[in-house]
Tab-separated table of N, CA and C in Angstrom:
chain	number	residue	atom	x	y	z
A	176	MET	N	22.566	16.135	7.844
A	176	MET	CA	22.014	16.912	8.807
A	176	MET	C	22.209	18.381	8.213
A	177	GLN	N	21.523	18.960	8.635
A	177	GLN	CA	21.277	19.903	8.852
A	177	GLN	C	21.637	21.376	9.888
A	178	ILE	N	22.437	22.199	9.703
A	178	ILE	CA	23.059	23.106	10.704
A	178	ILE	C	22.161	24.462	10.183
A	179	ALA	N	21.698	25.225	11.603
A	179	ALA	CA	20.872	26.483	11.564
A	179	ALA	C	21.761	27.502	12.498
A	180	ARG	N	21.253	28.891	11.882
A	180	ARG	CA	21.627	29.714	12.359
A	180	ARG	C	20.801	30.408	12.908
A	181	ALA	N	21.097	31.192	14.567
A	181	ALA	CA	19.861	31.617	15.085
A	181	ALA	C	18.802	32.159	14.161
A	182	PRO	N	17.661	32.224	14.689
A	182	PRO	CA	16.609	32.525	14.142
A	182	PRO	C	16.120	34.397	14.027
A	183	ARG	N	15.571	34.230	13.266
A	183	ARG	CA	15.432	36.076	13.295
A	183	ARG	C	13.779	36.306	12.872
A	184	PRO	N	13.421	37.298	13.359
A	184	PRO	CA	11.816	37.575	13.430
A	184	PRO	C	11.921	37.870	11.841
A	185	VAL	N	10.884	37.662	11.863
A	185	VAL	CA	9.625	37.720	10.045
A	185	VAL	C	8.877	38.949	10.271
A	186	ALA	N	9.088	40.175	9.629
A	186	ALA	CA	8.350	40.740	9.204
A	186	ALA	C	6.463	40.958	8.527
A	187	MET	N	5.879	40.416	8.883
A	187	MET	CA	4.664	40.104	8.229
A	187	MET	C	3.750	40.374	8.826
A	188	GLN	N	2.671	39.956	8.983
A	188	GLN	CA	1.109	39.587	8.871
A	188	GLN	C	0.628	39.354	8.442
A	189	GLN	N	0.455	39.042	7.545
A	189	GLN	CA	-0.288	37.629	6.450
A	189	GLN	C	0.629	37.183	5.131
A	190	LEU	N	0.058	35.722	5.277
A	190	LEU	CA	0.891	34.610	4.843
A	190	LEU	C	1.348	35.211	3.157
A	191	GLU	N	0.820	35.733	2.348
A	191	GLU	CA	0.763	36.134	1.028
A	191	GLU	C	2.829	36.684	1.128
A	192	GLN	N	2.813	37.559	2.315
A	192	GLN	CA	3.804	38.046	2.397
A	192	GLN	C	5.407	37.417	2.378
A	193	LEU	N	5.128	36.354	2.953
A	193	LEU	CA	6.078	35.474	3.319
A	193	LEU	C	6.845	35.185	1.759
A	194	PRO	N	6.613	34.757	0.607
A	194	PRO	CA	7.573	34.418	0.277
A	194	PRO	C	8.659	35.442	-0.603
A	195	ARG	N	7.832	37.240	-0.084
A	195	ARG	CA	9.096	38.192	-0.018
A	195	ARG	C	10.233	38.528	1.205
A	196	ARG	N	9.667	37.648	1.716
A	196	ARG	CA	10.800	37.917	3.092
A	196	ARG	C	11.813	36.473	3.422
A	197	VAL	N	11.944	35.307	2.670
A	197	VAL	CA	12.192	34.574	3.237
A	197	VAL	C	12.890	33.621	2.194
A	198	VAL	N	14.530	32.824	1.830
A	198	VAL	CA	14.259	32.282	0.632
A	198	VAL	C	13.498	31.044	1.006
A	199	ILE	N	12.845	30.381	0.263
A	199	ILE	CA	12.133	29.250	0.244
A	199	ILE	C	13.236	27.708	-0.406
A	200	GLY	N	13.603	26.891	0.753
A	200	GLY	CA	14.715	25.919	0.601
A	200	GLY	C	16.026	26.199	1.019
A	201	VAL	N	16.515	27.353	1.072
A	201	VAL	CA	17.369	27.752	1.985
A	201	VAL	C	17.299	28.151	3.794
A	202	GLN	N	16.290	28.702	3.523
A	202	GLN	CA	15.491	29.063	4.982
A	202	GLN	C	14.856	28.084	5.863
A	203	GLY	N	14.838	28.064	6.811
A	203	GLY	CA	13.845	27.437	7.398
A	203	GLY	C	12.671	28.151	7.743
A	204	LEU	N	11.807	27.696	8.838
A	204	LEU	CA	10.676	28.398	9.394
A	204	LEU	C	10.615	28.059	11.196
A	205	ALA	N	10.336	28.803	11.647
A	205	ALA	CA	9.892	28.668	13.264
A	205	ALA	C	8.867	29.410	13.894
A	206	MET	N	7.987	29.168	14.352
A	206	MET	CA	7.730	29.436	15.001
A	206	MET	C	7.605	29.688	16.927
A	207	ARG	N	7.278	30.649	17.426
A	207	ARG	CA	7.184	30.750	18.965
A	207	ARG	C	5.716	31.231	19.275
A	208	GLN	N	4.787	30.665	20.636
A	208	GLN	CA	3.865	31.265	21.006
A	208	GLN	C	4.011	30.818	22.640
A	209	GLY	N	4.610	31.916	23.220
A	209	GLY	CA	4.724	31.903	24.323
A	209	GLY	C	5.960	31.570	24.644
A	210	HIS	N	6.292	30.543	25.473
A	210	HIS	CA	7.529	29.544	25.662
A	210	HIS	C	7.572	28.094	24.525
A	211	ARG	N	6.600	27.614	23.620
A	211	ARG	CA	6.350	27.097	22.754
A	211	ARG	C	7.256	27.619	21.806
A	212	TRP	N	7.856	26.588	21.141
A	212	TRP	CA	8.195	26.870	19.484
A	212	TRP	C	8.537	25.766	18.875
A	213	SER	N	8.194	26.034	17.406
A	213	SER	CA	7.925	24.825	16.358
A	213	SER	C	8.685	25.078	15.189
A	214	TRP	N	9.788	23.975	14.868
A	214	TRP	CA	10.811	24.320	13.792
A	214	TRP	C	9.906	23.624	12.818
A	215	VAL	N	10.188	24.187	11.334
A	215	VAL	CA	10.243	23.293	9.924
A	215	VAL	C	11.690	23.626	9.143
A	216	PHE	N	12.123	22.834	9.505
A	216	PHE	CA	13.621	22.960	8.879
A	216	PHE	C	13.213	22.582	6.828
A	217	PRO	N	14.157	22.863	5.828
A	217	PRO	CA	14.161	23.532	4.348
A	217	PRO	C	13.969	22.150	3.797
A	218	GLY	N	15.501	21.497	4.516
A	218	GLY	CA	15.750	20.059	3.804
A	218	GLY	C	13.857	19.436	4.205
A	219	ASN	N	14.216	19.001	5.325
A	219	ASN	CA	12.911	18.264	5.453
A	219	ASN	C	11.298	18.774	4.762
A	220	ALA	N	11.313	19.922	4.764
A	220	ALA	CA	9.932	20.151	4.096
A	220	ALA	C	10.536	20.018	1.808
A	221	LEU	N	11.418	20.102	1.726
A	221	LEU	CA	11.699	19.679	0.388
A	221	LEU	C	11.292	18.112	0.218
A	222	ALA	N	11.842	17.011	1.303
A	222	ALA	CA	12.153	16.091	0.768
A	222	ALA	C	10.300	15.512	0.985
A	223	ALA	N	9.594	15.922	1.903
A	223	ALA	CA	8.737	16.027	1.587
A	223	ALA	C	7.509	16.408	0.846
A	224	ASN	N	7.908	17.748	0.118
A	224	ASN	CA	7.215	18.334	-1.053
A	224	ASN	C	6.262	18.892	-0.176
A	225	ARG	N	6.813	19.899	1.401
A	225	ARG	CA	5.717	20.335	2.002
A	225	ARG	C	5.039	21.481	1.482
A	226	ALA	N	4.311	22.539	1.016
A	226	ALA	CA	4.208	23.588	0.203
A	226	ALA	C	3.937	24.460	1.621
A	227	LEU	N	4.411	26.032	0.981
A	227	LEU	CA	4.589	26.941	2.248
A	227	LEU	C	3.432	26.731	3.654
A	228	GLU	N	2.047	26.632	2.733
A	228	GLU	CA	1.210	26.736	3.785
A	228	GLU	C	0.645	25.124	4.852
A	229	GLN	N	1.413	24.605	3.963
A	229	GLN	CA	1.393	23.314	4.736
A	229	GLN	C	2.375	23.384	5.744
A	230	GLN	N	3.797	24.351	5.620
A	230	GLN	CA	4.938	24.649	6.382
A	230	GLN	C	3.776	25.266	7.970
A	231	ILE	N	3.128	26.571	7.177
A	231	ILE	CA	2.913	27.136	8.319
A	231	ILE	C	1.841	26.427	9.379
A	232	HIS	N	1.068	25.341	8.369
A	232	HIS	CA	0.087	24.835	9.260
A	232	HIS	C	0.820	24.038	10.605
A	233	LYS	N	1.903	22.925	10.231
A	233	LYS	CA	2.902	22.544	10.849
A	233	LYS	C	3.565	23.355	11.774
A	234	LEU	N	3.753	24.446	11.873
A	234	LEU	CA	4.485	25.398	12.567
A	234	LEU	C	3.541	25.780	13.654
A	235	LEU	N	1.791	25.940	13.390
A	235	LEU	CA	1.128	25.835	13.788
A	235	LEU	C	0.822	25.106	15.167
A	236	ALA	N	0.175	23.686	14.590
A	236	ALA	CA	0.180	22.779	15.576
A	236	ALA	C	0.842	22.471	16.511
A	237	GLY	N	2.469	22.838	15.936
A	237	GLY	CA	3.964	22.514	16.882
A	237	GLY	C	3.498	23.500	18.193
A	238	VAL	N	2.967	24.310	18.089
A	238	VAL	CA	2.690	25.261	19.024
A	238	VAL	C	1.312	25.498	19.710
A	239	GLY	N	0.142	23.939	19.103
A	239	GLY	CA	-0.748	23.979	20.066
A	239	GLY	C	-2.095	24.921	19.190
A	240	LEU	N	-1.811	25.402	18.123
A	240	LEU	CA	-2.745	26.460	17.842
A	240	LEU	C	-3.302	26.026	16.525
A	241	ASP	N	-4.262	26.497	15.989
A	241	ASP	CA	-4.990	25.919	14.667
A	241	ASP	C	-4.898	26.991	13.944
A	242	ALA	N	-5.451	26.729	12.819
A	242	ALA	CA	-5.199	27.471	11.258
A	242	ALA	C	-5.917	28.878	12.236
A	243	GLY	N	-7.038	28.991	13.033
A	243	GLY	CA	-7.522	30.522	12.852
A	243	GLY	C	-6.538	31.503	13.503
A	244	ALA	N	-5.377	30.913	14.106
A	244	ALA	CA	-4.504	31.821	14.700
A	244	ALA	C	-3.788	32.925	13.345
A	245	MET	N	-3.758	32.411	12.262
A	245	MET	CA	-3.139	32.920	11.336
A	245	MET	C	-3.353	34.602	11.521
A	246	MET	N	-4.799	34.804	12.145
A	246	MET	CA	-4.884	36.361	12.243
A	246	MET	C	-4.842	37.025	13.134
A	247	ARG	N	-4.225	36.091	14.017
A	247	ARG	CA	-2.491	36.979	15.004
A	247	ARG	C	-1.357	36.945	14.772
A	248	LEU	N	-0.936	36.109	13.608
A	248	LEU	CA	0.285	36.487	13.154
A	248	LEU	C	0.908	37.347	13.383
A	249	ASN	N	2.246	37.682	14.425
A	249	ASN	CA	3.118	38.585	14.653
A	249	ASN	C	2.492	39.929	15.301
A	250	ARG	N	0.871	39.373	15.837
A	250	ARG	CA	0.401	40.448	16.656
A	250	ARG	C	0.647	39.754	18.151
A	251	GLU	N	0.099	40.965	18.998
A	251	GLU	CA	0.124	41.156	20.517
A	251	GLU	C	-0.420	39.692	21.007
A	252	GLY	N	0.140	39.114	21.695
A	252	GLY	CA	-0.506	37.363	22.205
A	252	GLY	C	-0.509	36.509	21.141
A	253	GLY	N	-0.280	37.291	19.861
A	253	GLY	CA	-0.572	35.928	18.981
A	253	GLY	C	0.491	35.233	18.578
A	254	PRO	N	1.204	34.411	17.701
A	254	PRO	CA	2.546	33.481	17.776
A	254	PRO	C	3.351	34.490	16.549
A	255	GLU	N	4.446	34.007	16.674
A	255	GLU	CA	5.369	35.153	16.425
A	255	GLU	C	5.800	34.188	15.182
A	256	LEU	N	6.285	34.311	13.846
A	256	LEU	CA	7.141	33.600	13.160
A	256	LEU	C	8.687	33.516	12.518
A	257	PHE	N	9.427	33.073	12.496
A	257	PHE	CA	10.750	33.658	12.275
A	257	PHE	C	11.471	32.823	11.088
A	258	ALA	N	12.916	33.234	10.891
A	258	ALA	CA	13.270	32.552	9.796
A	258	ALA	C	14.846	32.488	9.973
A	259	PHE	N	14.872	31.152	9.829
A	259	PHE	CA	16.673	30.957	9.801
A	259	PHE	C	17.307	30.456	8.699
A	260	GLU	N	19.142	30.497	8.388
A	260	GLU	CA	19.593	30.088	7.461
A	260	GLU	C	19.660	28.782	7.762
A	261	THR	N	20.272	28.142	6.746
A	261	THR	CA	20.661	26.590	7.066
A	261	THR	C	21.380	26.067	6.153
A	262	ILE	N	22.540	25.298	6.379
A	262	ILE	CA	23.318	24.433	5.325
A	262	ILE	C	23.027	23.397	5.677
A	263	HIS	N	23.367	22.288	4.612
A	263	HIS	CA	22.678	20.394	4.636
A	263	HIS	C	24.497	19.875	4.497
A	264	MET	N	24.578	18.986	5.213
A	264	MET	CA	25.538	18.635	4.791
A	264	MET	C	25.169	16.990	4.183
A	265	ILE	N	25.604	16.680	3.501
A	265	ILE	CA	25.341	15.687	2.697
A	265	ILE	C	26.541	14.164	2.362
A	266	ARG	N	26.274	13.187	2.813
A	266	ARG	CA	26.988	12.177	3.045
A	266	ARG	C	26.150	10.795	2.247
A	267	PRO	N	26.576	10.563	0.816
A	267	PRO	CA	26.350	9.744	0.306
A	267	PRO	C	25.776	8.365	0.347
A	268	ALA	N	27.094	7.704	1.586
A	268	ALA	CA	26.479	6.729	1.747
A	268	ALA	C	26.448	6.695	3.538
A	269	ALA	N	26.200	5.873	4.023
A	269	ALA	CA	25.873	5.130	5.447
A	269	ALA	C	27.774	5.169	5.642
A	270	ASP	N	28.605	4.739	4.851
A	270	ASP	CA	29.895	3.897	5.564
A	270	ASP	C	31.070	4.923	4.560
A	271	ARG	N	30.306	6.257	4.357
A	271	ARG	CA	31.367	7.082	3.554
A	271	ARG	C	31.310	8.583	4.015
A	272	GLY	N	32.669	9.511	4.045
A	272	GLY	CA	32.366	10.682	4.503
A	272	GLY	C	31.493	11.683	3.791
A	273	ILE	N	31.332	12.650	4.532
A	273	ILE	CA	30.118	13.928	4.355
A	273	ILE	C	31.102	14.300	2.389
A	274	GLY	N	30.182	14.328	2.093
A	274	GLY	CA	31.378	14.608	0.834
A	274	GLY	C	31.007	15.349	0.249
A	275	HIS	N	30.175	16.932	0.708
A	275	HIS	CA	29.631	18.111	-0.021
A	275	HIS	C	28.865	18.673	0.969
A	276	LEU	N	28.939	19.867	1.101
A	276	LEU	CA	27.706	20.751	1.333
A	276	LEU	C	26.720	21.133	0.610
A	277	HIS	N	25.202	21.371	1.146
A	277	HIS	CA	24.345	21.878	-0.108
A	277	HIS	C	23.420	22.999	0.955
A	278	ARG	N	23.434	24.127	0.009
A	278	ARG	CA	22.157	24.745	0.769
A	278	ARG	C	21.068	25.097	-0.424
A	279	GLY	N	20.238	24.832	-0.316
A	279	GLY	CA	19.390	25.282	-1.139
A	279	GLY	C	18.886	24.804	-2.188
A	280	GLN	N	19.121	24.786	-3.498
A	280	GLN	CA	19.876	23.573	-4.559
A	280	GLN	C	21.174	23.585	-5.341
A	281	ARG	N	22.006	24.890	-4.259
A	281	ARG	CA	23.334	24.610	-5.161
A	281	ARG	C	24.717	24.446	-4.647
A	282	VAL	N	25.156	23.748	-4.909
A	282	VAL	CA	25.843	23.051	-3.826
A	282	VAL	C	27.447	23.259	-3.300
A	283	LEU	N	27.726	23.816	-2.179
A	283	LEU	CA	29.241	24.537	-1.950
A	283	LEU	C	29.690	23.653	-0.224
A	284	PRO	N	31.057	23.746	-0.812
A	284	PRO	CA	32.049	24.306	-2.072
A	284	PRO	C	32.132	22.587	-3.075
A	285	PRO	N	32.876	22.774	-3.933
A	285	PRO	CA	32.724	21.545	-4.632
A	285	PRO	C	33.940	20.916	-4.220
A	286	THR	N	35.074	21.395	-3.424
A	286	THR	CA	35.634	20.199	-2.974
A	286	THR	C	35.357	19.173	-1.636
A	287	PRO	N	35.244	17.991	-1.764
A	287	PRO	CA	35.025	17.154	-0.291
A	287	PRO	C	35.555	17.559	1.144
A	288	HIS	N	34.374	17.340	1.841
A	288	HIS	CA	35.345	17.384	3.311
A	288	HIS	C	35.391	15.747	3.815
A	289	ARG	N	37.168	15.897	4.226
A	289	ARG	CA	37.834	14.569	4.872
A	289	ARG	C	36.937	14.057	6.008
A	290	PHE	N	36.150	14.184	6.648
A	290	PHE	CA	35.933	13.427	7.987
A	290	PHE	C	34.573	12.668	7.705
A	291	LYS	N	34.453	11.852	8.682
A	291	LYS	CA	33.506	10.518	8.525
A	291	LYS	C	32.354	10.814	9.675
A	292	ARG	N	33.407	11.139	10.710
A	292	ARG	CA	31.876	11.349	11.522
A	292	ARG	C	31.643	12.922	12.307
A	293	ILE	N	30.573	13.412	12.747
A	293	ILE	CA	30.189	14.776	12.991
A	293	ILE	C	30.973	15.049	14.313
A	294	ASP	N	31.182	14.521	15.099
A	294	ASP	CA	32.090	14.406	16.132
A	294	ASP	C	33.876	15.188	16.237
A	295	GLU	N	33.964	15.167	15.042
A	295	GLU	CA	35.194	15.072	14.190
A	295	GLU	C	35.077	17.042	13.852
A	296	LEU	N	33.887	17.196	13.800
A	296	LEU	CA	33.841	18.851	13.759
A	296	LEU	C	34.161	19.797	14.591
A	297	ALA	N	34.068	19.254	15.902
A	297	ALA	CA	34.069	19.705	17.284
A	297	ALA	C	36.205	20.233	17.573
């Protein structure tokens, strides 16, 4: 499971600027066009081996736009790009509790959590 913080706008207008604005593998990406939102979580992108450009195309498609809309990214009337931090909860097997948190490629913290069901977090 991935838990996300609130998205924040990414100040950029060209795809080449994105790797300097977000931490790939730790932060997810979201896009808004009007009232429509599209999301790519980092764990899903890593699992699918989806490159950054592929993630952007997925976001564009999710808000009903094609690749040509990149020219209007973060401009008046164009799609808005956001980033959000996530924490991954890892469970080694379906019948075992969550063993650790995973953020990017580093395990945090090293001591296991002792709950078995997510509703025990509430």
